[in-house]
mmCIF file of C-alpha atoms and ligand atoms in Angstrom:
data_model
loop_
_atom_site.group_PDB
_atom_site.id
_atom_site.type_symbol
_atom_site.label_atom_id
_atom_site.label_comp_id
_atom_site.label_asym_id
_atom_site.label_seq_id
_atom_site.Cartn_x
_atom_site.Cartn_y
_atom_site.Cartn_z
ATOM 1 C CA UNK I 222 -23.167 9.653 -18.520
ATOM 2 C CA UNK I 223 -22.333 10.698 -15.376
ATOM 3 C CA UNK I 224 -24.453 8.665 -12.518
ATOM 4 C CA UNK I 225 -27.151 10.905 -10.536
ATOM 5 C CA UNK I 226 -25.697 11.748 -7.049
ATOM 6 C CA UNK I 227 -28.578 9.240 -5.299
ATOM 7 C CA UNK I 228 -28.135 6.521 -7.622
ATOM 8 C CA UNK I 229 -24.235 6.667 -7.353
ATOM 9 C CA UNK I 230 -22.658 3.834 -5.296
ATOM 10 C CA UNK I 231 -20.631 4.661 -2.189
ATOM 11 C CA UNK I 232 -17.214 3.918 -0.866
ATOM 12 C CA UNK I 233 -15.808 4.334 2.852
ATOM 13 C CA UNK I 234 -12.253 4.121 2.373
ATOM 14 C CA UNK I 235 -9.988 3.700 5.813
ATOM 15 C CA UNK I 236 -6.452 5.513 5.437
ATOM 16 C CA UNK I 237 -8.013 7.966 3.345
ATOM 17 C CA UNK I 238 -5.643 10.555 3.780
ATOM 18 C CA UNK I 239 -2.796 8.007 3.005
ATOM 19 C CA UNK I 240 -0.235 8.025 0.101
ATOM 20 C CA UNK I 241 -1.958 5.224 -1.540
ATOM 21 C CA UNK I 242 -5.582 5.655 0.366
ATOM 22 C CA UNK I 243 -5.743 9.264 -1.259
ATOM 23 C CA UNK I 244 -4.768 8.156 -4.836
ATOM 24 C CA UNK I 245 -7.333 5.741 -4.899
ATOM 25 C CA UNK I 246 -10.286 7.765 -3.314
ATOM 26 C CA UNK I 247 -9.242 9.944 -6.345
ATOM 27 C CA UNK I 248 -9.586 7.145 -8.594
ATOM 28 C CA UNK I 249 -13.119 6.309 -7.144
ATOM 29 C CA UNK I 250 -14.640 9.465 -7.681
ATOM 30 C CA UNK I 251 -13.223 9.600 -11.389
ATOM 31 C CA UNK I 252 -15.666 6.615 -11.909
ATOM 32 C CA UNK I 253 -18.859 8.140 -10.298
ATOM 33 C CA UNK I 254 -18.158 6.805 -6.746
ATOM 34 C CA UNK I 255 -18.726 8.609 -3.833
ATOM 35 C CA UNK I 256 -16.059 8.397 -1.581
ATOM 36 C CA UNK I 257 -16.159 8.868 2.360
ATOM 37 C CA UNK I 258 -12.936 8.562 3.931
ATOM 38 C CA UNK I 259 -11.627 8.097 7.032
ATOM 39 C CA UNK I 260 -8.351 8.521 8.925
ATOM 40 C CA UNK I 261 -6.606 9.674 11.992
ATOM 41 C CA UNK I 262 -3.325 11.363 11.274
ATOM 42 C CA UNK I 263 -1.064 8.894 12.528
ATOM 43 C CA UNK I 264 0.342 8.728 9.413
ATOM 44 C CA UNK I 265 -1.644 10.046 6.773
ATOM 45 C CA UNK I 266 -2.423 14.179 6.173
ATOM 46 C CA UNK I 267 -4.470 16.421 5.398
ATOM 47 C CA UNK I 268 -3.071 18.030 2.189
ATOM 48 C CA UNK I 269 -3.443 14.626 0.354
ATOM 49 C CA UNK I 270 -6.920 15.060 -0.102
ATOM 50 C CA UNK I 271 -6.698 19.082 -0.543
ATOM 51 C CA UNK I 272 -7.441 18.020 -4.115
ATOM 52 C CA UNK I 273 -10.571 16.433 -3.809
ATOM 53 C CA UNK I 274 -12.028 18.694 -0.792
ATOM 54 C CA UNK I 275 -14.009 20.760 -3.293
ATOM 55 C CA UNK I 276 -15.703 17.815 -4.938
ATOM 56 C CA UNK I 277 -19.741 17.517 -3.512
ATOM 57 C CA UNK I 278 -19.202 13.628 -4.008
ATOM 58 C CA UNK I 279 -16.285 13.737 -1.314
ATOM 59 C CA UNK I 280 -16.336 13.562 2.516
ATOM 60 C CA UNK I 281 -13.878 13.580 5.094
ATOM 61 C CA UNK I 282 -14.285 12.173 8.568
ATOM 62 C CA UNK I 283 -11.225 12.790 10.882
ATOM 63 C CA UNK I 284 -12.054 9.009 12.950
ATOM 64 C CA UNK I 285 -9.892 6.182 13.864
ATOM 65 C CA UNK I 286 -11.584 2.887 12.973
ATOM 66 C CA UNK I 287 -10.166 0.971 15.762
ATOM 67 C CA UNK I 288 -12.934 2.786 18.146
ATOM 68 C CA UNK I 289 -15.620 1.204 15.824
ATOM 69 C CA UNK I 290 -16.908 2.776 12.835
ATOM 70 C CA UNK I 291 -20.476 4.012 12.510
ATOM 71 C CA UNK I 292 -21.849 5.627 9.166
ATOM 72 C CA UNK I 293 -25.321 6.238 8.360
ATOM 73 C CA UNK I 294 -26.865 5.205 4.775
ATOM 74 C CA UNK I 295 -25.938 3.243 2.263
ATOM 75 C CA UNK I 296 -22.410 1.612 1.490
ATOM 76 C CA UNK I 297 -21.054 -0.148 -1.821
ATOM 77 C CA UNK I 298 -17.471 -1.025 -0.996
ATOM 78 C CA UNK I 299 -15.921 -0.819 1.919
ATOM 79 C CA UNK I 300 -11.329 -0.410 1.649
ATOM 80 C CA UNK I 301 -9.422 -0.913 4.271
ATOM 81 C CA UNK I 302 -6.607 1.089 3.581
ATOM 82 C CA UNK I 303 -5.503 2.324 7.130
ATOM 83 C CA UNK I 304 -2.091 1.466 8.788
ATOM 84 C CA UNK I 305 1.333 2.756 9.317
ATOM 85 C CA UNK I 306 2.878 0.982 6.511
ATOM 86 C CA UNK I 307 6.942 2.053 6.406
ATOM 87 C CA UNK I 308 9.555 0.287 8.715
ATOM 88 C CA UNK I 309 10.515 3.678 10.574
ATOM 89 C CA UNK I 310 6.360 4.055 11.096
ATOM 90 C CA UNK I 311 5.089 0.928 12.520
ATOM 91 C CA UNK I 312 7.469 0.770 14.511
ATOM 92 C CA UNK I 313 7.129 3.888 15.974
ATOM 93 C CA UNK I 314 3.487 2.835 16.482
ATOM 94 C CA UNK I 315 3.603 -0.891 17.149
ATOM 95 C CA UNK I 316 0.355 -1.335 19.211
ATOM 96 C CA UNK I 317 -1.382 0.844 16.660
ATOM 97 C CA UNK I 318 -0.191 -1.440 13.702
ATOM 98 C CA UNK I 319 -1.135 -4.488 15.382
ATOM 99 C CA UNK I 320 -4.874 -2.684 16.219
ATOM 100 C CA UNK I 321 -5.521 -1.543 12.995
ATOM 101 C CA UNK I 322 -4.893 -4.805 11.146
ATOM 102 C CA UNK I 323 -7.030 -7.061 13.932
ATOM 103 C CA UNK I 324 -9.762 -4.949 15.631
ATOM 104 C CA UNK I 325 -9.692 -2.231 12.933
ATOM 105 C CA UNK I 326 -9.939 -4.814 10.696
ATOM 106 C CA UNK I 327 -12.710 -6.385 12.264
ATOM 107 C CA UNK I 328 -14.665 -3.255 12.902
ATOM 108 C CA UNK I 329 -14.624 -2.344 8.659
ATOM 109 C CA UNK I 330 -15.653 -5.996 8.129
ATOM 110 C CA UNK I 331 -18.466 -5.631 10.160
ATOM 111 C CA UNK I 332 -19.134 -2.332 8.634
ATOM 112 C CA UNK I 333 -19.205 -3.962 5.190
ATOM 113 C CA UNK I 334 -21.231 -7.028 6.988
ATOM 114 C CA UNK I 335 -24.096 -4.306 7.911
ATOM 115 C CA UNK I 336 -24.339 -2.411 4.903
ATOM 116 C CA UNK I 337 -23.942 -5.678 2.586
ATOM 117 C CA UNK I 338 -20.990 -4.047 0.909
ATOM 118 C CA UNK I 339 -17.895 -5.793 -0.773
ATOM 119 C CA UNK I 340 -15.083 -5.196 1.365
ATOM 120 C CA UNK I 341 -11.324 -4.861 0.352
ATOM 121 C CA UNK I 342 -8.268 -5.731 2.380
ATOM 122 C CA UNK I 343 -5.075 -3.749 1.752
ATOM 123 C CA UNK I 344 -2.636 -6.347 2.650
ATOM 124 C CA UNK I 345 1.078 -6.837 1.917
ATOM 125 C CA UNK I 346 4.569 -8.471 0.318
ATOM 126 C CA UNK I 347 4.774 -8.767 4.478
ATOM 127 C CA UNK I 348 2.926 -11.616 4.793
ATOM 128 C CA UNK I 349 5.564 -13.627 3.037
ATOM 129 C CA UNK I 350 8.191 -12.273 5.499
ATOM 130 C CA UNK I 351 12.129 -12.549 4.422
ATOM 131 C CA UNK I 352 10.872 -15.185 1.212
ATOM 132 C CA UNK I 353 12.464 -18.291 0.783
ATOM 133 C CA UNK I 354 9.862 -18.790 -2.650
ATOM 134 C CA UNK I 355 11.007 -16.109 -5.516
ATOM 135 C CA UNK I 356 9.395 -14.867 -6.944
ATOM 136 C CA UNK I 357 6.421 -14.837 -4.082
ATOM 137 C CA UNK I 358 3.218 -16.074 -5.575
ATOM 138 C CA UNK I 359 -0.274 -16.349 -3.321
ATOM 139 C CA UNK I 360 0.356 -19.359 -2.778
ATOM 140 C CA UNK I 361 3.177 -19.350 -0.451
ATOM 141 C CA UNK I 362 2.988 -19.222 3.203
ATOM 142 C CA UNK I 363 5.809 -17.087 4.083
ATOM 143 C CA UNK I 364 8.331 -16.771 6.441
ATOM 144 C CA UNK I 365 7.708 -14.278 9.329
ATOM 145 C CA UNK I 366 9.425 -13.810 12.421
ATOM 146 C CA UNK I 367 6.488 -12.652 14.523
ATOM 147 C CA UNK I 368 8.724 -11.058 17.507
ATOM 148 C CA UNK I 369 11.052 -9.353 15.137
ATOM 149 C CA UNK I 370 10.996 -4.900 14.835
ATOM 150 C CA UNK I 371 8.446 -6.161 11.705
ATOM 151 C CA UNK I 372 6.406 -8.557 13.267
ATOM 152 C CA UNK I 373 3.659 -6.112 14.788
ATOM 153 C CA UNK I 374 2.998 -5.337 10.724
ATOM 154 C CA UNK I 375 3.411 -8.305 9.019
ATOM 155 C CA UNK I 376 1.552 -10.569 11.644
ATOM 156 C CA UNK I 377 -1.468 -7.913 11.766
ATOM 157 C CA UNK I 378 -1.822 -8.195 8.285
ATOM 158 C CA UNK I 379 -1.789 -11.940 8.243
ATOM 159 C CA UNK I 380 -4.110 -11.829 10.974
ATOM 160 C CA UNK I 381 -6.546 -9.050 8.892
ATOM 161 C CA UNK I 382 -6.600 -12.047 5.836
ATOM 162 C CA UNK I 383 -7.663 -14.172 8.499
ATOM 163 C CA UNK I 384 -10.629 -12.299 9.672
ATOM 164 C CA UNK I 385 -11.222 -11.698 6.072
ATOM 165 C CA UNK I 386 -11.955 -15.105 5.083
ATOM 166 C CA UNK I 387 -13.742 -15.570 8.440
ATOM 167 C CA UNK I 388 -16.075 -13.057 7.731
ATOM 168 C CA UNK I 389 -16.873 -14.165 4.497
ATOM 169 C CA UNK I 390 -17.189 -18.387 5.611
ATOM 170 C CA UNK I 391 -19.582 -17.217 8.669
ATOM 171 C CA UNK I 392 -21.439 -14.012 7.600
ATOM 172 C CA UNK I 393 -21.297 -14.168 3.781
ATOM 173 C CA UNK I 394 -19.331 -10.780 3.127
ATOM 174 C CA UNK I 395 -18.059 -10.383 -0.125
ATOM 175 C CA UNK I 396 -14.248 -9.895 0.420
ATOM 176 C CA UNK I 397 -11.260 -9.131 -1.813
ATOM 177 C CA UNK I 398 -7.533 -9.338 -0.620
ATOM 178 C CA UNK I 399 -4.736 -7.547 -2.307
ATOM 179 C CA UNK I 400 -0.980 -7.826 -1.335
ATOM 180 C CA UNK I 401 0.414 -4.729 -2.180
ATOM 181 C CA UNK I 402 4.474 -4.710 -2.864
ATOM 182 C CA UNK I 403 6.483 -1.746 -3.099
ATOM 183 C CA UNK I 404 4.832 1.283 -4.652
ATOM 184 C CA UNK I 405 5.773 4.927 -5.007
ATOM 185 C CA UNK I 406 4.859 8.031 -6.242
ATOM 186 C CA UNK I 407 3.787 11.256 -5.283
ATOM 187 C CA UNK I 408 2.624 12.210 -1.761
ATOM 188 C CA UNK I 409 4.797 9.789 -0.161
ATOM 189 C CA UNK I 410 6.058 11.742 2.545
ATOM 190 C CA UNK I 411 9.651 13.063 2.795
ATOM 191 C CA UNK I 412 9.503 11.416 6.530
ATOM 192 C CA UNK I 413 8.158 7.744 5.244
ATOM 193 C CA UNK I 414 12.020 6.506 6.062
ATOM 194 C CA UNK I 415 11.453 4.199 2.711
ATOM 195 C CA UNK I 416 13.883 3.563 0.256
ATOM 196 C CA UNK I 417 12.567 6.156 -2.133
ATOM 197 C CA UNK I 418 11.776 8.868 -0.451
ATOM 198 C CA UNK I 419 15.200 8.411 1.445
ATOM 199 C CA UNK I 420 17.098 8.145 -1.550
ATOM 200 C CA UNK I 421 15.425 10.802 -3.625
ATOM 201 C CA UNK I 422 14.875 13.309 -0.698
ATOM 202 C CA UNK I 423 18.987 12.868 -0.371
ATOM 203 C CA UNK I 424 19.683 13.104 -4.104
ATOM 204 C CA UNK I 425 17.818 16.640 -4.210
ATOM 205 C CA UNK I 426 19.934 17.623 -1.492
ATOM 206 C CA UNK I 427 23.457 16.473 -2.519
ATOM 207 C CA UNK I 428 23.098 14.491 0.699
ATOM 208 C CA UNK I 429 24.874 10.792 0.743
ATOM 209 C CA UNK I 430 22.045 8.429 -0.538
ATOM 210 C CA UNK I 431 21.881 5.704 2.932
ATOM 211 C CA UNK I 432 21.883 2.157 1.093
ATOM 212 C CA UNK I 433 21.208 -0.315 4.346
ATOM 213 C CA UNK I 434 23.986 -3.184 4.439
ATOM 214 C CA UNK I 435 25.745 -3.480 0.752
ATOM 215 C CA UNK I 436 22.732 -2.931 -0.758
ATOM 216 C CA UNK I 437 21.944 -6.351 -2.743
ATOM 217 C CA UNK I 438 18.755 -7.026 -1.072
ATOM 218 C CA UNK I 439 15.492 -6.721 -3.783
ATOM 219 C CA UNK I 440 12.859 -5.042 -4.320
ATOM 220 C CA UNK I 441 9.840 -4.880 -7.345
ATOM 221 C CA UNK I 442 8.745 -1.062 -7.401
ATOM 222 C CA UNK I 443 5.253 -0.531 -8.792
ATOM 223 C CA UNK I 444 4.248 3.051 -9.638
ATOM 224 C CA UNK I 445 1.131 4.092 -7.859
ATOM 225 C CA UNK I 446 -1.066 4.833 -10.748
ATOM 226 C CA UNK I 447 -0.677 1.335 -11.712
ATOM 227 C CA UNK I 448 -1.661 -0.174 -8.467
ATOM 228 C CA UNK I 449 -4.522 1.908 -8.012
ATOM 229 C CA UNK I 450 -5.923 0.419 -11.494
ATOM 230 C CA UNK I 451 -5.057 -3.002 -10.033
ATOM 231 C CA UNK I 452 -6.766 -2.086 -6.953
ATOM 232 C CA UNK I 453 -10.329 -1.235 -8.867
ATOM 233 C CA UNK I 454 -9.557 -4.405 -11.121
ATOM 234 C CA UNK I 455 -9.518 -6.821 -7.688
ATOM 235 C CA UNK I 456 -12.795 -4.474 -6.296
ATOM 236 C CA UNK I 457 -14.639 -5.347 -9.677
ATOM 237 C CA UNK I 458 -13.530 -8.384 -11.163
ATOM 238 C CA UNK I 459 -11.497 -10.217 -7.785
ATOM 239 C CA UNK I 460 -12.218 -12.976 -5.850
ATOM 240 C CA UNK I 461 -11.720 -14.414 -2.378
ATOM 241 C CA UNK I 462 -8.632 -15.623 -2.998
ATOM 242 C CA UNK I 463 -5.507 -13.034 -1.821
ATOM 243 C CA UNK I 464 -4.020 -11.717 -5.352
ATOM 244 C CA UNK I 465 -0.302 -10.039 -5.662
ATOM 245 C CA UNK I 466 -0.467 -6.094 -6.875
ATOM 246 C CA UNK I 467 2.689 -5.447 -7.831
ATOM 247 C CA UNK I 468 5.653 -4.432 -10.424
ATOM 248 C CA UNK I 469 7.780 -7.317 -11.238
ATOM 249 C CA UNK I 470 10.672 -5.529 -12.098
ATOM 250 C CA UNK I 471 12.838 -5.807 -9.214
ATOM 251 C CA UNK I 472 15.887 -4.081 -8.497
ATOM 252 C CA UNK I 473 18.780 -4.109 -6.056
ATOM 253 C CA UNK I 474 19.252 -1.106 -3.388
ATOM 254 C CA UNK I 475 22.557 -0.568 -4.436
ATOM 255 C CA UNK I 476 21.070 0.012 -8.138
ATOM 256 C CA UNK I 477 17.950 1.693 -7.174
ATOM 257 C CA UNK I 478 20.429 4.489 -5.374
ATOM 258 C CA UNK I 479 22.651 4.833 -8.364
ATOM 259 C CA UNK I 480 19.990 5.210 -10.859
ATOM 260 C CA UNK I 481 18.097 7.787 -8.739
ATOM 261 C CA UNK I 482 21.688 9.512 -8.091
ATOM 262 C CA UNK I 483 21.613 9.322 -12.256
ATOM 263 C CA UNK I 484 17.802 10.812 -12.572
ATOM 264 C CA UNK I 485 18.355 13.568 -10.415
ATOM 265 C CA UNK I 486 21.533 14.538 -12.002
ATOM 266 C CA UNK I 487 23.118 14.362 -8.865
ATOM 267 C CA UNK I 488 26.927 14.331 -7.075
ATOM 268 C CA UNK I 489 25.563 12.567 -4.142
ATOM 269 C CA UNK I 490 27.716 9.554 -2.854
ATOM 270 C CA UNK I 491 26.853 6.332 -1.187
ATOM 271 C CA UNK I 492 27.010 5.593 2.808
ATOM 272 C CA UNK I 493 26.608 1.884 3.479
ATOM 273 C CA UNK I 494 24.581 1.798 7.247
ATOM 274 C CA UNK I 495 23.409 -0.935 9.089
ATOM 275 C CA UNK I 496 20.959 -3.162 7.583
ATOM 276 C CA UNK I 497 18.020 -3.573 9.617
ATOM 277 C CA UNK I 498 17.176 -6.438 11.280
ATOM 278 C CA UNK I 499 14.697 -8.961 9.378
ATOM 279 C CA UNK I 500 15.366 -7.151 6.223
ATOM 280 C CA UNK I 501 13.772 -9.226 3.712
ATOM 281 C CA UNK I 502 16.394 -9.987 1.057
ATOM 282 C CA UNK I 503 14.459 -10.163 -1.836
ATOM 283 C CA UNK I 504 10.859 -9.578 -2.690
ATOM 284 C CA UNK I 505 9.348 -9.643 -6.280
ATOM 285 C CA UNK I 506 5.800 -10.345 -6.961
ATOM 286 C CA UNK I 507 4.794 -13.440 -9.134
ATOM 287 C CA UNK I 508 1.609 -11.582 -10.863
ATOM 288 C CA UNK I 509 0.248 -14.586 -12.896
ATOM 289 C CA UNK I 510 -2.985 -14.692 -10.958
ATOM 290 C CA UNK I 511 -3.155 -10.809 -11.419
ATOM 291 C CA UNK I 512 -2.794 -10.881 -15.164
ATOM 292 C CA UNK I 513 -5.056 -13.957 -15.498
ATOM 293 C CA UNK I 514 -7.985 -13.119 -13.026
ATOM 294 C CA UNK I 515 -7.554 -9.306 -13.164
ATOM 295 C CA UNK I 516 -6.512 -8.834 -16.824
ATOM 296 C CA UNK I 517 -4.289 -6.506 -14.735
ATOM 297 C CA UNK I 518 -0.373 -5.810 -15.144
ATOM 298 C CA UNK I 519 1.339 -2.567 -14.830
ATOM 299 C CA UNK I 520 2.339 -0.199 -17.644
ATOM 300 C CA UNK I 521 4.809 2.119 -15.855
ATOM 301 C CA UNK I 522 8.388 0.843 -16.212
ATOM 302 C CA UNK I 523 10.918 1.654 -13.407
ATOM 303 C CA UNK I 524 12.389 4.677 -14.758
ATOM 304 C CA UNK I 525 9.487 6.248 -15.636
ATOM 305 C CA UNK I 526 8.201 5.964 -12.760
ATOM 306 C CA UNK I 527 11.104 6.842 -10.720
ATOM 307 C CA UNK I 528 11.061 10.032 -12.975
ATOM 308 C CA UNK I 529 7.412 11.027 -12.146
ATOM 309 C CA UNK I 530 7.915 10.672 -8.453
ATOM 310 C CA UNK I 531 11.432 12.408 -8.508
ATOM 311 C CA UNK I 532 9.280 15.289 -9.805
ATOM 312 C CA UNK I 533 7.152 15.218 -6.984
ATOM 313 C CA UNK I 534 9.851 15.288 -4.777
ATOM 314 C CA UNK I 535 11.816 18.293 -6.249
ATOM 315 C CA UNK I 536 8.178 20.047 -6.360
ATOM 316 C CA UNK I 537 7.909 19.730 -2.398
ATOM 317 C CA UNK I 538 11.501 20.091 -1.319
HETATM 318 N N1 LIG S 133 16.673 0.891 2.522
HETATM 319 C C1 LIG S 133 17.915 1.459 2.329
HETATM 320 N N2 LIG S 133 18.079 2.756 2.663
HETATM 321 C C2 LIG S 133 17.096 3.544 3.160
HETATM 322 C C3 LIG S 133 15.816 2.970 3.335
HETATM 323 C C4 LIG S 133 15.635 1.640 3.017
HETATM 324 O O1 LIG S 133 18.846 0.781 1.868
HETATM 325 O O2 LIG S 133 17.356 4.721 3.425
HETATM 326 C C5 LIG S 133 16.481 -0.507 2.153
HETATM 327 C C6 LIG S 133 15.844 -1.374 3.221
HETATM 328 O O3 LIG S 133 16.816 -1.892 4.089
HETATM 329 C C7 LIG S 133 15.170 -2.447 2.382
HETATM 330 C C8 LIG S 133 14.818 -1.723 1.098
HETATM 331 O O4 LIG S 133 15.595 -0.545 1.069
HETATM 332 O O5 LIG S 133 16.085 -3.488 2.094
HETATM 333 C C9 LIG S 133 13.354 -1.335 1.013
HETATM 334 O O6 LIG S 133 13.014 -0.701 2.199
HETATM 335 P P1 LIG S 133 11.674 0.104 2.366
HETATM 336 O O7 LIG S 133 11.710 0.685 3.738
HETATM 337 O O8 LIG S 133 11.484 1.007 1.221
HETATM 338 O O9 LIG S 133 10.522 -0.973 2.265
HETATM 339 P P2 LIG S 133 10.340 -2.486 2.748
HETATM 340 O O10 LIG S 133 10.210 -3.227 1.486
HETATM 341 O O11 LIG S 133 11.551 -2.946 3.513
HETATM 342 O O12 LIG S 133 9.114 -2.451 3.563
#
C-alpha cells in the first residue's frame, strides 16, 4: 500500500536534473519517496525531470549547493549527485568541479548531519586514476595525477570520500559511498563529449565515429537502470565502506565504435584523434563487495543496453 504523503520518507537529491540524478529521483518516487531535488544548470536540464513535474510527491528547487543548502522539515536521505561529470565538462568548469565535491560536499553532509538523515556520496572509477590494479576493487588506492586536465574531478571526489568518513567518525552521520563507472542511457546529453553519446550521436549522422588514440584503452559500461537499482541497494542495505557500482563487462574503444557503427546500421567510418592526456587505459570494476554486501549485480548486458540508449538517441536527434 502506498505510504500516506506525511508518513512518507523524504529525499533531497543534489544534481537532480542530471542524467543519472533524474533517473534515480524517478526511482525514489516509484518506492513512495518524496523527492526534492536540487540543481543549477551547469550541467544538468530541465526536461529531465519534465516527467516527474506533475507528480505532488516531487519538488524542484533551481539552487546550487555550494552556497549552502537550507530546507525546512524533515529529511530521510540525503544524495549527492551534483557535478560536471564528462571530461569535456569539468573541464570546462574546473573550479566548479573542485567546489562541488569539497564545499558542496560538505554543505549536503551537514544537511544530512541536521536532519539526521543517511547521506549518499556519488563518487567515481576516478578515484583510482589511470589503474595500475585490474580489475579496480575498493580496496585500491589509485593512481591520480592531481595537476593533470582530470585532476580538478578525480581529486574532488577523493576529497568528498574524505569528508564523508569525517563526518561520520566526528558527527555520527550515517554515510554510504558509491563509485560509479561508466554508465549510459537515455538523457545523456548529445553535448556530454563521452564516448557514447559521441559515438552514437555520429553513427545517426553518418558522421566518422572519433575513437581517441587507437582505441585499445577499456572501459566497463553499466546501463543506467542497473545502477540506479545498485544505487537504492547501497542507500538500504550499504555500509561505510566505498562499494564499486558498475558493469564488468569491459570493452575496448575501438570495439565499442564498431559495434555501435553495427547497432545503428550505419556506413560511418573511424577517425583516430588525439588521445587525451591522462586517459586512463583501462577501467573495469571488481564488483565482489557489490554482489556480496548489496546482493546487487547488473542484468543489462552490453548490447542491450547499447540498443536501449541508441533508441534514445535516434528519438532526440
Ligand atoms: N573517447 C573516444 N572518443 C570520443 C570520446 C571518448 O575514443 O569521442 C574515449 C576516451 O578517450 C576514453 C573513453 O573513450 O578512453 C571513455 O571516455 P569517456 O569520456 O566516455 O569517459 P571516461 O571514462 O574517460 O571518463
Amino acid at each position: 500500500m502506498a505510504a500516506s504523503s506525511a508518513s512518507r520518507p523524504r529525499a533531497v537529491v543534489s544534481g537532480g536534473a542530471g542524467f543519472i540524478g533524474s533517473h534515480l529521483c524517478a526511482a525514489l518516487l516509484e518506492r513512495d519517496v518524496s523527492v526534492l531535488a536540487l540543481d543549477n544548470f551547469i550541467t544538468g536540464s530541465a526536461d529531465n525531470l519534465e516527467p516527474l513535474q506533475g507528480n505532488p510527491e516531487f519538488e524542484f528547487r533551481q539552487a546550487d549547493v555550494n552556497h549552502g543548502v537550507f530546507i525546512g522539515g524533515d529529511v530521510r536521505y540525503v544524495l549527492h549527485f551534483a557535478s560536471p561529470a564528462s571530461p569535456p565538462q569539468y573541464d570546462a568548469n574546473p573550479i566548479h568541479t573542485l567546489k562541488v565535491g569539497t564545499i558542496g560536499t560538505m554543505n549536503m553532509l551537514g544537511l544530512a548531519r541536521a536532519k539526521n538523515a543517511t547521506f549518499l556520496l556519488a563518487s567515481t572509477s576516478e578515484v583510482y586514476g589511470d589503474p595500475l590494479v585490474h580489475p579496480q576493487p575498493e580496496s585500491y588506492w589509485g593512481n591520480v595525477n592531481p595537476i593533470g586536465p582530470r585532476g580538478c574531478y578525480d581529486e574532488a571526489k577523493r576529497c568528498a570520500e574524505a569528508y564523508a568518513m569525517a563526518y561520520r567518525r566526528m558527527h555520527q552521520v550515517d554515510t554510504r559511498i558509491i563509485r560509479i563507472f561508466n554508465t549510459h542511457g537515455p538523457r545523456m546529453q548529445v553535448q556530454d563529449g563521452r564516448a557514447v553519446p559521441n559515438f552514437m550521436a555520429q553513427a545517426i549522422r553518418g558522421e566518422p565515429l572519433t575513437v581517441y588514440g587507437d582505441g585499445s584503452q577499456t572501459r566497463s559500461l553499466c546501463y543506467v537502470s542497473d545502477l540506479v537499482r545498485g544505487v537504492l541497494a547501497a542507500l538500504e542495505r550499504g555500509d561505510e565502506q566505498p562499494v564499486n557500482l558498475g558493469n564488468p563487462e569491459e570493452v575496448s574503444m575501438l570495439e565499442l565504435a564498431e559495434t555501435i557503427i553495427r547497432l545503428a546500421g550505419s556506413q560511418s567510418k573511424i577517425d583516430h584523434r588525439d588521445l587525451p592526456v591522462d586517459d586512463p587505459k583501462q577501467r573495469r570494476p571488481d564488483i565482489t563487495r557489490a554482489r556480496n554486501l548489496l546482493g546487487w549485480q547488473p542484468e543489462v548486458g552490453l548490447e542491450d543496453g547499447l540498443r536501449r540508449t541508441l533508441e534514445y538517441f535516434r528519438s532526440v536527434l
